[in-house]
Amino acid sequence: MTGRTPLYLLLLGSGGMLLAALEFQYIEGLTPCPMCHVQRWPHMVVVALALLGLFVLRGRLPGLLLLAIAAALAVTAGVGVYHAGVEYALWTGPGTCSGGGGFDAGKVTAGSLKDMIGAAPPARCDAIPWSLAGISMAGWNALISAAMAIFALASGARALGKTAQ
């Protein structure tokens, strides 16, 4: 694929991933954990870079943007693999969202109880709130983002190869 098509497809892919995450959060009521939020940021970068590439389609820039998009997608795929590994207990996750938050019941006072309720811990990173075919949302993010990264890398290399001729 050449021209704007890869940028449109990647824009739709990452935009769709973000919309799906927001649907799960605000319509289905699934609270995202901190690692879920981290996985969203590279998709936001992809949307921004794809839009930039669609508006500035000249010379080597689209090819370079596609390579940057591939890198962002590789990052979110990597975080997705790590997060899925935490969910499936293959390794331990960060203590702030995997049950090791450091709660000490002996330090709770009547005055601090209200503050603790207001500062409720985030959703757990080691819990699987939703899965399809035995694969969690983090796992699906890893798989889809990796496929998109390969597509972006191939499209970027192809685009740069055409501008070099």
Short mmCIF file of N, CA, C and O in Angstrom, two decimals, residues 26-158:
data_model
loop_
_atom_site.label_atom_id
_atom_site.label_comp_id
_atom_site.label_asym_id
_atom_site.label_seq_id
_atom_site.Cartn_x
_atom_site.Cartn_y
_atom_site.Cartn_z
N TYR A 26 -16.17 3.71 30.17
CA TYR A 26 -17.31 4.57 30.50
C TYR A 26 -18.69 3.93 30.26
O TYR A 26 -19.66 4.33 30.89
N ILE A 27 -18.78 2.98 29.37
CA ILE A 27 -20.07 2.34 29.11
C ILE A 27 -20.18 1.01 29.85
O ILE A 27 -21.18 0.74 30.48
N GLU A 28 -19.13 0.19 29.79
CA GLU A 28 -19.14 -1.09 30.48
C GLU A 28 -18.79 -0.96 31.96
O GLU A 28 -19.02 -1.90 32.72
N GLY A 29 -18.19 0.17 32.35
CA GLY A 29 -17.87 0.39 33.76
C GLY A 29 -16.63 -0.32 34.26
O GLY A 29 -16.47 -0.51 35.46
N LEU A 30 -15.72 -0.72 33.37
CA LEU A 30 -14.48 -1.37 33.78
C LEU A 30 -13.42 -0.31 34.07
O LEU A 30 -13.00 0.41 33.16
N THR A 31 -13.00 -0.21 35.31
CA THR A 31 -12.00 0.79 35.70
C THR A 31 -10.63 0.36 35.20
O THR A 31 -10.18 -0.75 35.50
N PRO A 32 -9.94 1.21 34.44
CA PRO A 32 -8.61 0.83 33.94
C PRO A 32 -7.56 0.94 35.05
O PRO A 32 -7.63 1.82 35.90
N CYS A 33 -6.60 0.04 34.99
CA CYS A 33 -5.49 0.09 35.94
C CYS A 33 -4.43 1.04 35.38
O CYS A 33 -4.52 1.49 34.23
N PRO A 34 -3.40 1.37 36.16
CA PRO A 34 -2.35 2.26 35.65
C PRO A 34 -1.68 1.77 34.37
O PRO A 34 -1.37 2.57 33.48
N MET A 35 -1.45 0.47 34.24
CA MET A 35 -0.82 -0.03 33.01
C MET A 35 -1.76 0.07 31.82
O MET A 35 -1.30 0.23 30.68
N CYS A 36 -3.07 -0.01 32.06
CA CYS A 36 -4.02 0.20 30.97
C CYS A 36 -3.88 1.61 30.41
O CYS A 36 -3.91 1.82 29.20
N HIS A 37 -3.72 2.57 31.32
CA HIS A 37 -3.54 3.96 30.88
C HIS A 37 -2.25 4.12 30.10
O HIS A 37 -2.22 4.82 29.08
N VAL A 38 -1.19 3.48 30.55
CA VAL A 38 0.10 3.58 29.85
C VAL A 38 -0.02 3.04 28.42
O VAL A 38 0.57 3.59 27.50
N GLN A 39 -0.82 2.00 28.24
CA GLN A 39 -0.99 1.42 26.90
C GLN A 39 -1.75 2.35 25.96
O GLN A 39 -1.66 2.21 24.75
N ARG A 40 -2.49 3.30 26.50
CA ARG A 40 -3.26 4.22 25.66
C ARG A 40 -2.38 5.33 25.05
O ARG A 40 -2.65 5.79 23.94
N TRP A 41 -1.37 5.77 25.78
CA TRP A 41 -0.57 6.90 25.32
C TRP A 41 0.07 6.68 23.95
O TRP A 41 0.01 7.56 23.08
N PRO A 42 0.70 5.53 23.68
CA PRO A 42 1.27 5.35 22.33
C PRO A 42 0.20 5.39 21.23
O PRO A 42 0.48 5.87 20.13
N HIS A 43 -1.01 4.92 21.53
CA HIS A 43 -2.07 5.00 20.52
C HIS A 43 -2.44 6.46 20.25
O HIS A 43 -2.74 6.82 19.11
N MET A 44 -2.39 7.30 21.27
CA MET A 44 -2.63 8.73 21.06
C MET A 44 -1.53 9.34 20.19
O MET A 44 -1.81 10.18 19.32
N VAL A 45 -0.30 8.90 20.40
CA VAL A 45 0.82 9.36 19.56
C VAL A 45 0.60 8.93 18.12
O VAL A 45 0.82 9.71 17.18
N VAL A 46 0.15 7.70 17.91
CA VAL A 46 -0.11 7.20 16.56
C VAL A 46 -1.17 8.05 15.87
O VAL A 46 -1.01 8.44 14.71
N VAL A 47 -2.25 8.35 16.58
CA VAL A 47 -3.31 9.18 16.00
C VAL A 47 -2.74 10.54 15.59
O VAL A 47 -2.99 11.02 14.47
N ALA A 48 -1.97 11.16 16.47
CA ALA A 48 -1.39 12.48 16.16
C ALA A 48 -0.44 12.41 14.97
O ALA A 48 -0.50 13.26 14.06
N LEU A 49 0.44 11.41 14.95
CA LEU A 49 1.40 11.29 13.84
C LEU A 49 0.71 10.95 12.53
O LEU A 49 1.10 11.46 11.47
N ALA A 50 -0.31 10.11 12.57
CA ALA A 50 -1.03 9.77 11.34
C ALA A 50 -1.74 11.00 10.79
O ALA A 50 -1.72 11.25 9.58
N LEU A 51 -2.36 11.78 11.67
CA LEU A 51 -3.01 13.01 11.21
C LEU A 51 -1.99 13.97 10.62
O LEU A 51 -2.24 14.58 9.58
N LEU A 52 -0.85 14.10 11.27
CA LEU A 52 0.21 14.96 10.74
C LEU A 52 0.63 14.48 9.35
O LEU A 52 0.77 15.28 8.42
N GLY A 53 0.82 13.18 9.21
CA GLY A 53 1.22 12.63 7.92
C GLY A 53 0.18 12.83 6.84
O GLY A 53 0.52 13.05 5.67
N LEU A 54 -1.09 12.79 7.21
CA LEU A 54 -2.15 13.00 6.22
C LEU A 54 -2.20 14.44 5.74
O LEU A 54 -2.57 14.72 4.60
N PHE A 55 -1.84 15.37 6.62
CA PHE A 55 -1.87 16.78 6.24
C PHE A 55 -0.58 17.24 5.57
O PHE A 55 -0.57 18.21 4.84
N VAL A 56 0.52 16.54 5.84
CA VAL A 56 1.82 16.92 5.30
C VAL A 56 2.38 15.74 4.53
O VAL A 56 3.32 15.10 4.97
N LEU A 57 1.80 15.43 3.41
CA LEU A 57 2.22 14.27 2.62
C LEU A 57 3.21 14.70 1.55
O LEU A 57 2.86 14.92 0.40
N ARG A 58 4.47 14.87 1.96
CA ARG A 58 5.50 15.33 1.04
C ARG A 58 6.82 14.62 1.33
O ARG A 58 7.18 14.42 2.48
N GLY A 59 7.52 14.26 0.30
CA GLY A 59 8.87 13.73 0.41
C GLY A 59 8.99 12.53 1.31
O GLY A 59 8.21 11.60 1.27
N ARG A 60 10.02 12.58 2.18
CA ARG A 60 10.33 11.46 3.07
C ARG A 60 9.52 11.49 4.36
O ARG A 60 9.53 10.53 5.12
N LEU A 61 8.82 12.59 4.64
CA LEU A 61 8.14 12.73 5.92
C LEU A 61 7.13 11.63 6.20
O LEU A 61 7.14 11.05 7.29
N PRO A 62 6.25 11.25 5.26
CA PRO A 62 5.31 10.16 5.57
C PRO A 62 6.02 8.85 5.93
O PRO A 62 5.60 8.15 6.84
N GLY A 63 7.09 8.54 5.23
CA GLY A 63 7.84 7.32 5.55
C GLY A 63 8.46 7.38 6.93
O GLY A 63 8.42 6.40 7.69
N LEU A 64 9.02 8.53 7.28
CA LEU A 64 9.60 8.69 8.62
C LEU A 64 8.52 8.65 9.69
O LEU A 64 8.73 8.07 10.77
N LEU A 65 7.37 9.24 9.41
CA LEU A 65 6.26 9.19 10.37
C LEU A 65 5.77 7.76 10.56
O LEU A 65 5.44 7.36 11.67
N LEU A 66 5.73 7.00 9.48
CA LEU A 66 5.31 5.59 9.59
C LEU A 66 6.29 4.80 10.46
O LEU A 66 5.88 3.93 11.23
N LEU A 67 7.58 5.11 10.36
CA LEU A 67 8.55 4.43 11.22
C LEU A 67 8.37 4.85 12.68
O LEU A 67 8.49 4.02 13.59
N ALA A 68 8.08 6.13 12.92
CA ALA A 68 7.81 6.59 14.28
C ALA A 68 6.53 5.94 14.83
O ALA A 68 6.46 5.57 16.01
N ILE A 69 5.55 5.80 13.96
CA ILE A 69 4.31 5.12 14.36
C ILE A 69 4.59 3.67 14.71
O ILE A 69 4.08 3.15 15.71
N ALA A 70 5.44 3.01 13.92
CA ALA A 70 5.81 1.63 14.22
C ALA A 70 6.47 1.53 15.59
O ALA A 70 6.20 0.60 16.36
N ALA A 71 7.31 2.50 15.92
CA ALA A 71 7.98 2.49 17.23
C ALA A 71 6.96 2.68 18.36
O ALA A 71 7.01 1.97 19.38
N ALA A 72 6.02 3.60 18.19
CA ALA A 72 4.99 3.82 19.21
C ALA A 72 4.14 2.56 19.41
O ALA A 72 3.83 2.18 20.53
N LEU A 73 3.80 1.91 18.31
CA LEU A 73 3.00 0.69 18.39
C LEU A 73 3.79 -0.45 19.04
O LEU A 73 3.23 -1.27 19.77
N ALA A 74 5.09 -0.49 18.78
CA ALA A 74 5.93 -1.51 19.43
C ALA A 74 5.97 -1.28 20.94
O ALA A 74 5.98 -2.24 21.72
N VAL A 75 5.98 -0.01 21.35
CA VAL A 75 5.99 0.30 22.79
C VAL A 75 4.70 -0.20 23.44
O VAL A 75 4.73 -0.88 24.47
N THR A 76 3.55 0.14 22.86
CA THR A 76 2.29 -0.30 23.48
C THR A 76 2.13 -1.81 23.41
O THR A 76 1.57 -2.43 24.32
N ALA A 77 2.66 -2.45 22.36
CA ALA A 77 2.62 -3.91 22.30
C ALA A 77 3.48 -4.50 23.41
O ALA A 77 3.08 -5.48 24.06
N GLY A 78 4.65 -3.91 23.64
CA GLY A 78 5.53 -4.39 24.71
C GLY A 78 4.91 -4.24 26.08
O GLY A 78 4.97 -5.15 26.92
N VAL A 79 4.28 -3.09 26.33
CA VAL A 79 3.59 -2.89 27.61
C VAL A 79 2.43 -3.87 27.73
O VAL A 79 2.17 -4.41 28.81
N GLY A 80 1.74 -4.13 26.62
CA GLY A 80 0.65 -5.09 26.63
C GLY A 80 1.12 -6.50 26.97
O GLY A 80 0.46 -7.21 27.74
N VAL A 81 2.27 -6.90 26.44
CA VAL A 81 2.83 -8.22 26.76
C VAL A 81 3.18 -8.27 28.25
O VAL A 81 2.85 -9.25 28.94
N TYR A 82 3.83 -7.23 28.75
CA TYR A 82 4.18 -7.17 30.17
C TYR A 82 2.92 -7.23 31.04
O TYR A 82 2.84 -8.01 32.00
N HIS A 83 1.92 -6.42 30.69
CA HIS A 83 0.69 -6.37 31.45
C HIS A 83 -0.03 -7.72 31.42
O HIS A 83 -0.51 -8.21 32.45
N ALA A 84 -0.11 -8.35 30.27
CA ALA A 84 -0.75 -9.66 30.17
C ALA A 84 0.01 -10.68 31.01
O ALA A 84 -0.61 -11.54 31.67
N GLY A 85 1.32 -10.59 31.02
CA GLY A 85 2.11 -11.49 31.86
C GLY A 85 1.83 -11.31 33.33
O GLY A 85 1.78 -12.27 34.10
N VAL A 86 1.59 -10.06 33.75
CA VAL A 86 1.22 -9.78 35.13
C VAL A 86 -0.16 -10.37 35.41
O VAL A 86 -0.39 -11.00 36.45
N GLU A 87 -1.09 -10.18 34.48
CA GLU A 87 -2.45 -10.70 34.66
C GLU A 87 -2.48 -12.22 34.77
O GLU A 87 -3.25 -12.78 35.56
N TYR A 88 -1.66 -12.90 34.00
CA TYR A 88 -1.63 -14.35 34.00
C TYR A 88 -0.60 -14.92 34.98
O TYR A 88 -0.27 -16.10 34.92
N ALA A 89 -0.09 -14.06 35.87
CA ALA A 89 0.84 -14.44 36.94
C ALA A 89 2.12 -15.08 36.41
O ALA A 89 2.69 -15.96 37.05
N LEU A 90 2.58 -14.63 35.24
CA LEU A 90 3.86 -15.10 34.72
C LEU A 90 5.03 -14.38 35.39
O LEU A 90 6.13 -14.91 35.46
N TRP A 91 4.79 -13.17 35.85
CA TRP A 91 5.75 -12.38 36.61
C TRP A 91 4.98 -11.39 37.46
O TRP A 91 3.78 -11.21 37.27
N THR A 92 5.68 -10.75 38.38
CA THR A 92 5.01 -9.79 39.26
C THR A 92 4.97 -8.42 38.60
O THR A 92 5.88 -8.06 37.85
N GLY A 93 3.93 -7.69 38.92
CA GLY A 93 3.77 -6.35 38.38
C GLY A 93 4.21 -5.31 39.38
O GLY A 93 4.72 -5.64 40.46
N PRO A 94 4.00 -4.07 39.04
CA PRO A 94 4.36 -2.99 39.97
C PRO A 94 3.51 -3.08 41.24
O PRO A 94 2.32 -3.40 41.18
N GLY A 95 4.12 -2.82 42.38
CA GLY A 95 3.43 -2.93 43.66
C GLY A 95 2.27 -1.97 43.81
O GLY A 95 1.34 -2.23 44.56
N THR A 96 2.30 -0.87 43.08
CA THR A 96 1.24 0.13 43.22
C THR A 96 -0.09 -0.34 42.68
O THR A 96 -1.12 0.22 43.04
N CYS A 97 -0.10 -1.35 41.81
CA CYS A 97 -1.38 -1.79 41.27
C CYS A 97 -1.51 -3.31 41.22
O CYS A 97 -2.41 -3.83 40.58
N SER A 98 -0.64 -4.01 41.90
CA SER A 98 -0.71 -5.47 41.90
C SER A 98 -0.85 -6.04 43.30
O SER A 98 -0.39 -7.13 43.58
N GLY A 99 -1.45 -5.30 44.18
CA GLY A 99 -1.72 -5.82 45.51
C GLY A 99 -0.67 -5.52 46.54
O GLY A 99 -0.86 -5.79 47.71
N GLY A 100 0.44 -4.96 46.17
CA GLY A 100 1.50 -4.65 47.14
C GLY A 100 1.53 -3.19 47.50
O GLY A 100 2.58 -2.62 47.64
N GLY A 101 0.37 -2.56 47.64
CA GLY A 101 0.29 -1.12 47.86
C GLY A 101 0.76 -0.65 49.21
O GLY A 101 0.90 0.53 49.44
N GLY A 102 1.02 -1.53 50.15
CA GLY A 102 1.57 -1.12 51.42
C GLY A 102 0.53 -0.64 52.43
O GLY A 102 0.82 0.20 53.26
N PHE A 103 -0.66 -1.16 52.41
CA PHE A 103 -1.70 -0.78 53.36
C PHE A 103 -1.36 -1.33 54.74
O PHE A 103 -1.04 -2.49 54.89
N ASP A 104 -1.44 -0.47 55.74
CA ASP A 104 -1.17 -0.88 57.12
C ASP A 104 -2.37 -0.49 57.97
O ASP A 104 -2.57 0.68 58.27
N ALA A 105 -3.19 -1.48 58.35
CA ALA A 105 -4.41 -1.22 59.10
C ALA A 105 -4.12 -0.58 60.45
O ALA A 105 -4.96 0.12 61.01
N GLY A 106 -2.94 -0.80 61.00
CA GLY A 106 -2.58 -0.23 62.30
C GLY A 106 -2.41 1.28 62.26
O GLY A 106 -2.42 1.94 63.30
N LYS A 107 -2.24 1.83 61.09
CA LYS A 107 -2.04 3.28 60.96
C LYS A 107 -3.31 4.03 60.62
O LYS A 107 -3.28 5.22 60.42
N VAL A 108 -4.44 3.33 60.54
CA VAL A 108 -5.70 3.96 60.19
C VAL A 108 -6.29 4.63 61.43
O VAL A 108 -6.43 4.02 62.48
N THR A 109 -6.60 5.91 61.28
CA THR A 109 -7.28 6.65 62.34
C THR A 109 -8.60 7.18 61.78
O THR A 109 -8.81 7.17 60.57
N ALA A 110 -9.45 7.65 62.67
CA ALA A 110 -10.73 8.20 62.21
C ALA A 110 -10.50 9.38 61.27
O ALA A 110 -11.22 9.56 60.29
N GLY A 111 -9.51 10.18 61.54
CA GLY A 111 -9.23 11.34 60.70
C GLY A 111 -8.66 10.97 59.34
O GLY A 111 -8.91 11.66 58.35
N SER A 112 -7.90 9.89 59.29
CA SER A 112 -7.27 9.53 58.01
C SER A 112 -8.17 8.65 57.14
O SER A 112 -7.90 8.47 55.97
N LEU A 113 -9.25 8.12 57.73
CA LEU A 113 -10.13 7.24 56.96
C LEU A 113 -10.77 7.95 55.78
O LEU A 113 -10.82 7.42 54.67
N LYS A 114 -11.21 9.19 55.98
CA LYS A 114 -11.82 9.96 54.89
C LYS A 114 -10.81 10.20 53.78
O LYS A 114 -11.13 10.07 52.59
N ASP A 115 -9.57 10.54 54.15
CA ASP A 115 -8.53 10.75 53.13
C ASP A 115 -8.24 9.47 52.37
O ASP A 115 -8.00 9.50 51.17
N MET A 116 -8.27 8.35 53.06
CA MET A 116 -7.99 7.07 52.40
C MET A 116 -9.09 6.71 51.41
O MET A 116 -8.82 6.19 50.33
N ILE A 117 -10.33 7.01 51.77
CA ILE A 117 -11.44 6.70 50.87
C ILE A 117 -11.34 7.57 49.62
O ILE A 117 -11.55 7.10 48.50
N GLY A 118 -10.98 8.84 49.80
CA GLY A 118 -10.83 9.74 48.65
C GLY A 118 -9.67 9.37 47.76
O GLY A 118 -9.65 9.67 46.58
N ALA A 119 -8.67 8.71 48.34
CA ALA A 119 -7.49 8.31 47.57
C ALA A 119 -7.53 6.80 47.35
O ALA A 119 -6.56 6.11 47.58
N ALA A 120 -8.67 6.29 46.93
CA ALA A 120 -8.83 4.85 46.71
C ALA A 120 -7.81 4.36 45.70
O ALA A 120 -7.48 5.06 44.75
N PRO A 121 -7.29 3.17 45.92
CA PRO A 121 -6.29 2.66 44.99
C PRO A 121 -6.88 2.42 43.60
O PRO A 121 -8.09 2.18 43.47
N PRO A 122 -6.05 2.46 42.58
CA PRO A 122 -6.54 2.20 41.22
C PRO A 122 -6.90 0.73 41.06
O PRO A 122 -6.65 -0.10 41.93
N ALA A 123 -7.49 0.43 39.94
CA ALA A 123 -7.81 -0.97 39.63
C ALA A 123 -6.51 -1.79 39.64
O ALA A 123 -5.43 -1.27 39.35
N ARG A 124 -6.64 -3.03 39.95
CA ARG A 124 -5.46 -3.90 40.05
C ARG A 124 -4.97 -4.29 38.65
O ARG A 124 -5.75 -4.63 37.77
N CYS A 125 -3.66 -4.29 38.50
CA CYS A 125 -3.05 -4.66 37.23
C CYS A 125 -2.99 -6.18 37.05
O CYS A 125 -2.80 -6.66 35.93
N ASP A 126 -3.12 -6.92 38.14
CA ASP A 126 -3.02 -8.37 38.04
C ASP A 126 -4.38 -9.06 37.96
O ASP A 126 -4.48 -10.27 38.08
N ALA A 127 -5.43 -8.28 37.76
CA ALA A 127 -6.77 -8.84 37.59
C ALA A 127 -7.17 -8.75 36.12
O ALA A 127 -6.79 -7.83 35.42
N ILE A 128 -7.94 -9.72 35.67
CA ILE A 128 -8.43 -9.74 34.28
C ILE A 128 -9.92 -9.38 34.33
O ILE A 128 -10.75 -10.24 34.61
N PRO A 129 -10.26 -8.12 34.03
CA PRO A 129 -11.67 -7.74 34.11
C PRO A 129 -12.51 -8.21 32.93
O PRO A 129 -13.73 -8.29 33.01
N TRP A 130 -11.87 -8.54 31.81
CA TRP A 130 -12.57 -8.94 30.59
C TRP A 130 -11.61 -9.74 29.73
O TRP A 130 -10.42 -9.44 29.65
N SER A 131 -12.12 -10.76 29.07
CA SER A 131 -11.29 -11.52 28.13
C SER A 131 -12.17 -12.05 27.01
O SER A 131 -13.39 -12.18 27.15
N LEU A 132 -11.54 -12.35 25.91
CA LEU A 132 -12.21 -12.94 24.75
C LEU A 132 -11.31 -14.07 24.27
O LEU A 132 -10.11 -13.85 24.03
N ALA A 133 -11.86 -15.26 24.16
CA ALA A 133 -11.10 -16.44 23.74
C ALA A 133 -9.92 -16.70 24.67
O ALA A 133 -8.86 -17.15 24.23
N GLY A 134 -10.09 -16.36 25.94
CA GLY A 134 -9.03 -16.59 26.92
C GLY A 134 -7.91 -15.57 26.88
O GLY A 134 -6.90 -15.74 27.55
N ILE A 135 -8.08 -14.51 26.10
CA ILE A 135 -7.05 -13.47 25.99
C ILE A 135 -7.61 -12.19 26.60
O ILE A 135 -8.70 -11.75 26.25
N SER A 136 -6.84 -11.60 27.51
CA SER A 136 -7.29 -10.38 28.19
C SER A 136 -7.19 -9.17 27.25
O SER A 136 -6.62 -9.25 26.16
N MET A 137 -7.73 -8.05 27.71
CA MET A 137 -7.64 -6.82 26.92
C MET A 137 -6.19 -6.44 26.68
O MET A 137 -5.83 -6.01 25.57
N ALA A 138 -5.34 -6.60 27.70
CA ALA A 138 -3.92 -6.29 27.53
C ALA A 138 -3.30 -7.20 26.48
O ALA A 138 -2.48 -6.77 25.65
N GLY A 139 -3.69 -8.47 26.48
CA GLY A 139 -3.19 -9.40 25.48
C GLY A 139 -3.65 -9.04 24.08
O GLY A 139 -2.87 -9.10 23.12
N TRP A 140 -4.92 -8.65 23.95
CA TRP A 140 -5.42 -8.23 22.65
C TRP A 140 -4.70 -6.97 22.17
O TRP A 140 -4.37 -6.84 20.99
N ASN A 141 -4.46 -6.04 23.10
CA ASN A 141 -3.71 -4.84 22.73
C ASN A 141 -2.33 -5.22 22.21
O ASN A 141 -1.86 -4.68 21.21
N ALA A 142 -1.67 -6.17 22.88
CA ALA A 142 -0.34 -6.59 22.45
C ALA A 142 -0.37 -7.19 21.06
O ALA A 142 0.45 -6.84 20.20
N LEU A 143 -1.33 -8.07 20.81
CA LEU A 143 -1.41 -8.74 19.51
C LEU A 143 -1.75 -7.76 18.38
O LEU A 143 -1.09 -7.75 17.33
N ILE A 144 -2.78 -6.96 18.60
CA ILE A 144 -3.21 -6.03 17.55
C ILE A 144 -2.15 -4.96 17.31
O ILE A 144 -1.83 -4.63 16.16
N SER A 145 -1.57 -4.43 18.38
CA SER A 145 -0.54 -3.39 18.23
C SER A 145 0.70 -3.94 17.55
O SER A 145 1.33 -3.24 16.75
N ALA A 146 1.08 -5.18 17.85
CA ALA A 146 2.24 -5.77 17.19
C ALA A 146 1.99 -5.93 15.69
O ALA A 146 2.87 -5.63 14.86
N ALA A 147 0.79 -6.37 15.33
CA ALA A 147 0.46 -6.50 13.91
C ALA A 147 0.47 -5.14 13.22
O ALA A 147 0.99 -5.00 12.10
N MET A 148 -0.07 -4.14 13.90
CA MET A 148 -0.06 -2.78 13.33
C MET A 148 1.36 -2.24 13.22
O MET A 148 1.69 -1.53 12.27
N ALA A 149 2.22 -2.57 14.18
CA ALA A 149 3.61 -2.11 14.15
C ALA A 149 4.34 -2.71 12.95
O ALA A 149 5.09 -2.01 12.26
N ILE A 150 4.11 -3.98 12.70
CA ILE A 150 4.74 -4.63 11.53
C ILE A 150 4.24 -3.99 10.24
O ILE A 150 5.03 -3.70 9.33
N PHE A 151 2.95 -3.73 10.18
CA PHE A 151 2.37 -3.07 9.00
C PHE A 151 2.97 -1.67 8.81
O PHE A 151 3.35 -1.29 7.70
N ALA A 152 3.08 -0.90 9.90
CA ALA A 152 3.63 0.46 9.82
C ALA A 152 5.11 0.42 9.42
O ALA A 152 5.56 1.24 8.61
N LEU A 153 5.85 -0.54 9.96
CA LEU A 153 7.26 -0.67 9.61
C LEU A 153 7.44 -1.00 8.14
O LEU A 153 8.25 -0.38 7.44
N ALA A 154 6.66 -1.96 7.65
CA ALA A 154 6.75 -2.33 6.23
C ALA A 154 6.32 -1.17 5.34
O ALA A 154 6.96 -0.89 4.32
N SER A 155 5.26 -0.48 5.72
CA SER A 155 4.78 0.66 4.92
C SER A 155 5.80 1.79 4.93
O SER A 155 6.03 2.44 3.90
N GLY A 156 6.40 2.05 6.08
CA GLY A 156 7.41 3.10 6.18
C GLY A 156 8.64 2.78 5.36
O GLY A 156 9.19 3.65 4.66
N ALA A 157 9.10 1.54 5.41
CA ALA A 157 10.26 1.13 4.62
C ALA A 157 9.96 1.25 3.13
O ALA A 157 10.79 1.71 2.35
N ARG A 158 8.76 0.84 2.74
CA ARG A 158 8.36 0.94 1.34
C ARG A 158 8.30 2.40 0.90
O ARG A 158 8.77 2.76 -0.18
#
